[in-house]
Amino acid sequence: MHGLGLCVGESGMVSIGFKALPLRNHKSHNSPQNGLITDEGKTSFTQRRMGRKGSKKDNGFHRNDSNKNESGGGPGAMGSARKFSQNNGGSESQASFVRKQVDPETAKYFSEITNVIEGTEVDVEERSVICGTALEEARGKEVELATDYIISHTMQTLLEGCTLDRLCAFLRSSADEFSQICMDRSGSHVAETALKSLARHLEDDESYSIIEETLSVLCEAIVTNPVDIMCNCYGSHVLRRLLCLCKGVPMDSLEFHSTNPSVVLAERLNLRSSHLDSHNAPQNQPFPNQLKFLISEMVDPSRADMAILQANQYSSLVLQTALKLLAGQEEELFHLIPILLGCPTDAASEENFIEVKTAKKVRRLVEENAYSHLMEVILAVAPDTIYNDIFTKVFKNSLFRLSSHFCGNFVIQALISHARSKEHIKLIFEELGPKFRDLLELGRAGVVAALVAASQRLHDNQHECCQALADAVCSRDESSACIIPRLLFLDNYLYSVDKENWSWPSGFKMHVLGSLMLQTVFKYPSEFIKAYITSITSLEDKHVLEAVKDPAGSRFIEAFLISSISAKQKYKIVAKLRGHFGELAVLPSGTFTIEKCFNACNLSMKETIVSELLPFQAELSKSRQGPYLLKKLDVEGFARRPEQWRSRLTSKQSVFNEFYEAFGQKDAKSSRAGNFLSDSYKNTQAEKFKGMRKEIDDGLSSGFVSKSGTPFLAHQGSTKPKKSVDQKSKARGFPQDNDDFSKSKIKKLKTSKDGESAKNEKKRRKKDESSESSNKKLKAGNWDQ
């Protein structure tokens, strides 16, 4: 079998054989490190926990529960099932698997293969031939080779370099034992490498049929006993990759292969759109039949024990991936979600499928670590009908109790952030609104932040929500000036012994969630947040400066400066930073704050900001965001010609004033009074003319191009000669006079707008005349009768 007497000839082709290549020093395959998976669950990998971060996770709740398992649940059937699945991978057959040793002759052969691939320069075609030949030699010994600690690395290299035919042949040949390969520490890497290599061939349409056939064989082999591989720490990784391959999404996509806490938090607080929204869900499905078959068979009650799958952390990850991949496919979700909730199979098709007994069980399960993660994804992807049923039957009247639990509170955050209607927000606020203070003291600020964000998103209970948050940190008889400081230092205030005499603690890091809640609050209409405006404008100068220097504090200041609050109130905050703009600009996050300050103030303060940045030009030019700020504020132009800099800024201001007078909403005047350069005013009409606004800006800026030898950051590396100002203006089609250019553009826009209005009026009159004419005919007809 191994007598492949190949040699290197004049043509450069490489042959493999025992006599042709020197033997590399090969470690013994009987060493203890090679028998790492003989007893399943003994590796440190299986001992890792999926626990929630935070030392205050209990906060006085369940501390007397000494028999609690690692997920936070009490003893009982679920606890024993979870323990069983962690220690044994969910099945006895897994523990009975004993790795077969690779015979010495085969080990020597693959050692020589490794020497050839790693030790010499081999072109792509020759490498493909070598890899294919070696994989052919592996036929019938796939499990032994893939699970060997050393040879498995060689197998990965071979699978990456072989042709598609050889790759598919290897997978089909090993399909019957693919589950064993997936559940092995070394074999799982081989299996994942094979799936990655398979994914690289998806772009070739001619390869579709052979890949589909191979995936069908693998799926049928896996579903014979899916619990084993789903509950295994290694197997779950492979299975998630297989699901992603069937869906056609990137293998290492964070949305489908793992959970980033920062991303989840940003989605819950409306800081970014959710990838699980139906309109954002990926629509490409290269192998929909295989995906549907694999998921349905994995959760088939006749094959899988749902009690084990619900409690095991690794199966939870697989099910989360399956749900994310099915986002937007309501028919499939209507079948899958009731099963994951533990509903009887005969009730899954009914409209109200959640029974009282099932609801009680789910409320207990969401206090388990693994199932709480699963429920978060269920709430995110559930169709409106299912979400409403889960909300009404499972969580209603239990919101505060679950919010107090260190696992359950994350589920409630997901429930709130994915609320579908104003009615949901009203019901949630009725239960949790009066409990804001209690939730903050329990360390459940995430629940409060989620409700504040959901209220702002759905525009319901906004005033009540803002008032409840203020009351949680400041009593009615206290001055509203204390609201902002206490939210910025939330933990410091709540855990202080003498709350009545608490004051701003200088030198302490600001509370991230407190800052995020304030950022959301400043998105509310100004009439609902008057107490917060009073509080921030009452801050001392040194406290505003300290806030801007803190990463969390600077974000909250920026949110205030770009809000719909009047320019007069914003100016009060900017003025408190006078004399410190330069030192703030060189901070990592200070660049963004200085830009917001510049946009929010009048011409006089803009000049003050730029003049304070002049001594820091050299330092800013070396920082990451400094060059952008110097260009945005035209600091060099101000240093050379201050009068021309002022003239340009004034001209720019007047152009935007005229633009918004023509196309902006009338009710937006108050928010943009004296500040048409701020980011606070955003409406649908303005978005439509975003391109025109940029064109005007470019036209006005064209006469003040930097004349220094160093180009701006966006143009670094360019070797083209610089054009003069006049050449640039002509090339872009701009008139020499910037004011004439601006007015001509706006005049054209006005004319086009008036023309459209006239056309619409003509159409309306014509329609009314024809309608009147038809009515007269109708009356005449009735009279004749």
PDB file of C-alpha atoms in Angstrom, residues 50 69 71 73 77-83 85-86 90 227 230-231 298-299 301 304-320 323 336-344 357-376 378:
ATOM      1  CA  MET A  50     -20.223  30.066  30.607  1.00  0.00           C
ATOM      2  CA  ASN A  69     -25.327  24.071  40.295  1.00  0.00           C
ATOM      3  CA  SER A  71     -25.785  27.789  36.153  1.00  0.00           C
ATOM      4  CA  GLY A  73     -30.465  26.764  39.288  1.00  0.00           C
ATOM      5  CA  ALA A  77     -33.985  16.988  37.424  1.00  0.00           C
ATOM      6  CA  MET A  78     -32.533  19.903  35.484  1.00  0.00           C
ATOM      7  CA  GLY A  79     -29.520  20.154  37.751  1.00  0.00           C
ATOM      8  CA  SER A  80     -28.707  16.453  37.449  1.00  0.00           C
ATOM      9  CA  ALA A  81     -29.222  16.557  33.693  1.00  0.00           C
ATOM     10  CA  ARG A  82     -26.845  19.505  33.393  1.00  0.00           C
ATOM     11  CA  LYS A  83     -24.214  17.773  35.521  1.00  0.00           C
ATOM     12  CA  SER A  85     -24.165  16.416  30.176  1.00  0.00           C
ATOM     13  CA  GLN A  86     -21.079  18.288  31.328  1.00  0.00           C
ATOM     14  CA  GLY A  90     -24.515  13.910  27.206  1.00  0.00           C
ATOM     15  CA  VAL A 227     -27.242  14.676  21.519  1.00  0.00           C
ATOM     16  CA  MET A 230     -24.330  18.784  20.534  1.00  0.00           C
ATOM     17  CA  CYS A 231     -23.418  18.383  24.210  1.00  0.00           C
ATOM     18  CA  MET A 298     -31.417  17.691  16.053  1.00  0.00           C
ATOM     19  CA  VAL A 299     -34.472  18.704  18.091  1.00  0.00           C
ATOM     20  CA  PRO A 301     -38.146  14.559  20.458  1.00  0.00           C
ATOM     21  CA  ALA A 304     -33.127  14.036  21.488  1.00  0.00           C
ATOM     22  CA  ASP A 305     -33.911  14.456  25.163  1.00  0.00           C
ATOM     23  CA  MET A 306     -34.938  18.112  25.364  1.00  0.00           C
ATOM     24  CA  ALA A 307     -34.285  18.212  29.119  1.00  0.00           C
ATOM     25  CA  ILE A 308     -30.589  17.592  28.404  1.00  0.00           C
ATOM     26  CA  LEU A 309     -30.418  20.006  25.465  1.00  0.00           C
ATOM     27  CA  GLN A 310     -32.104  22.764  27.473  1.00  0.00           C
ATOM     28  CA  ALA A 311     -29.668  22.478  30.386  1.00  0.00           C
ATOM     29  CA  ASN A 312     -26.349  21.838  28.621  1.00  0.00           C
ATOM     30  CA  GLN A 313     -24.188  24.854  27.830  1.00  0.00           C
ATOM     31  CA  TYR A 314     -22.703  23.414  24.620  1.00  0.00           C
ATOM     32  CA  SER A 315     -26.016  22.303  23.116  1.00  0.00           C
ATOM     33  CA  SER A 316     -27.351  25.755  24.014  1.00  0.00           C
ATOM     34  CA  LEU A 317     -24.689  27.309  21.783  1.00  0.00           C
ATOM     35  CA  VAL A 318     -25.677  25.032  18.887  1.00  0.00           C
ATOM     36  CA  LEU A 319     -29.367  25.881  19.281  1.00  0.00           C
ATOM     37  CA  GLN A 320     -28.590  29.603  19.496  1.00  0.00           C
ATOM     38  CA  LEU A 323     -32.101  30.158  15.707  1.00  0.00           C
ATOM     39  CA  LEU A 336     -38.659  25.106  16.315  1.00  0.00           C
ATOM     40  CA  ILE A 337     -39.417  27.567  19.153  1.00  0.00           C
ATOM     41  CA  PRO A 338     -42.306  25.608  20.765  1.00  0.00           C
ATOM     42  CA  ILE A 339     -40.035  22.562  20.935  1.00  0.00           C
ATOM     43  CA  LEU A 340     -37.274  24.581  22.620  1.00  0.00           C
ATOM     44  CA  LEU A 341     -39.808  25.928  25.106  1.00  0.00           C
ATOM     45  CA  GLY A 342     -40.747  22.364  25.997  1.00  0.00           C
ATOM     46  CA  CYS A 343     -44.302  22.530  24.679  1.00  0.00           C
ATOM     47  CA  PRO A 344     -46.079  19.250  23.892  1.00  0.00           C
ATOM     48  CA  LYS A 357     -47.346  24.001  33.262  1.00  0.00           C
ATOM     49  CA  THR A 358     -44.943  24.839  30.428  1.00  0.00           C
ATOM     50  CA  ALA A 359     -44.819  28.513  31.413  1.00  0.00           C
ATOM     51  CA  LYS A 360     -43.890  27.613  34.981  1.00  0.00           C
ATOM     52  CA  LYS A 361     -41.122  25.335  33.747  1.00  0.00           C
ATOM     53  CA  VAL A 362     -39.718  28.025  31.425  1.00  0.00           C
ATOM     54  CA  ARG A 363     -39.643  30.555  34.269  1.00  0.00           C
ATOM     55  CA  ARG A 364     -37.511  28.097  36.211  1.00  0.00           C
ATOM     56  CA  LEU A 365     -35.270  27.356  33.212  1.00  0.00           C
ATOM     57  CA  VAL A 366     -34.443  31.003  32.482  1.00  0.00           C
ATOM     58  CA  GLU A 367     -32.671  31.069  35.846  1.00  0.00           C
ATOM     59  CA  GLU A 368     -30.307  28.436  34.417  1.00  0.00           C
ATOM     60  CA  ASN A 369     -27.178  29.791  32.755  1.00  0.00           C
ATOM     61  CA  ALA A 370     -27.369  27.804  29.520  1.00  0.00           C
ATOM     62  CA  TYR A 371     -31.102  28.255  28.928  1.00  0.00           C
ATOM     63  CA  SER A 372     -31.018  31.974  29.738  1.00  0.00           C
ATOM     64  CA  HIS A 373     -28.669  32.489  26.777  1.00  0.00           C
ATOM     65  CA  LEU A 374     -30.963  30.404  24.588  1.00  0.00           C
ATOM     66  CA  MET A 375     -34.059  32.345  25.662  1.00  0.00           C
ATOM     67  CA  GLU A 376     -32.362  35.652  24.795  1.00  0.00           C
ATOM     68  CA  ILE A 378     -35.528  33.062  21.114  1.00  0.00           C
TER      69      ILE A 378
END
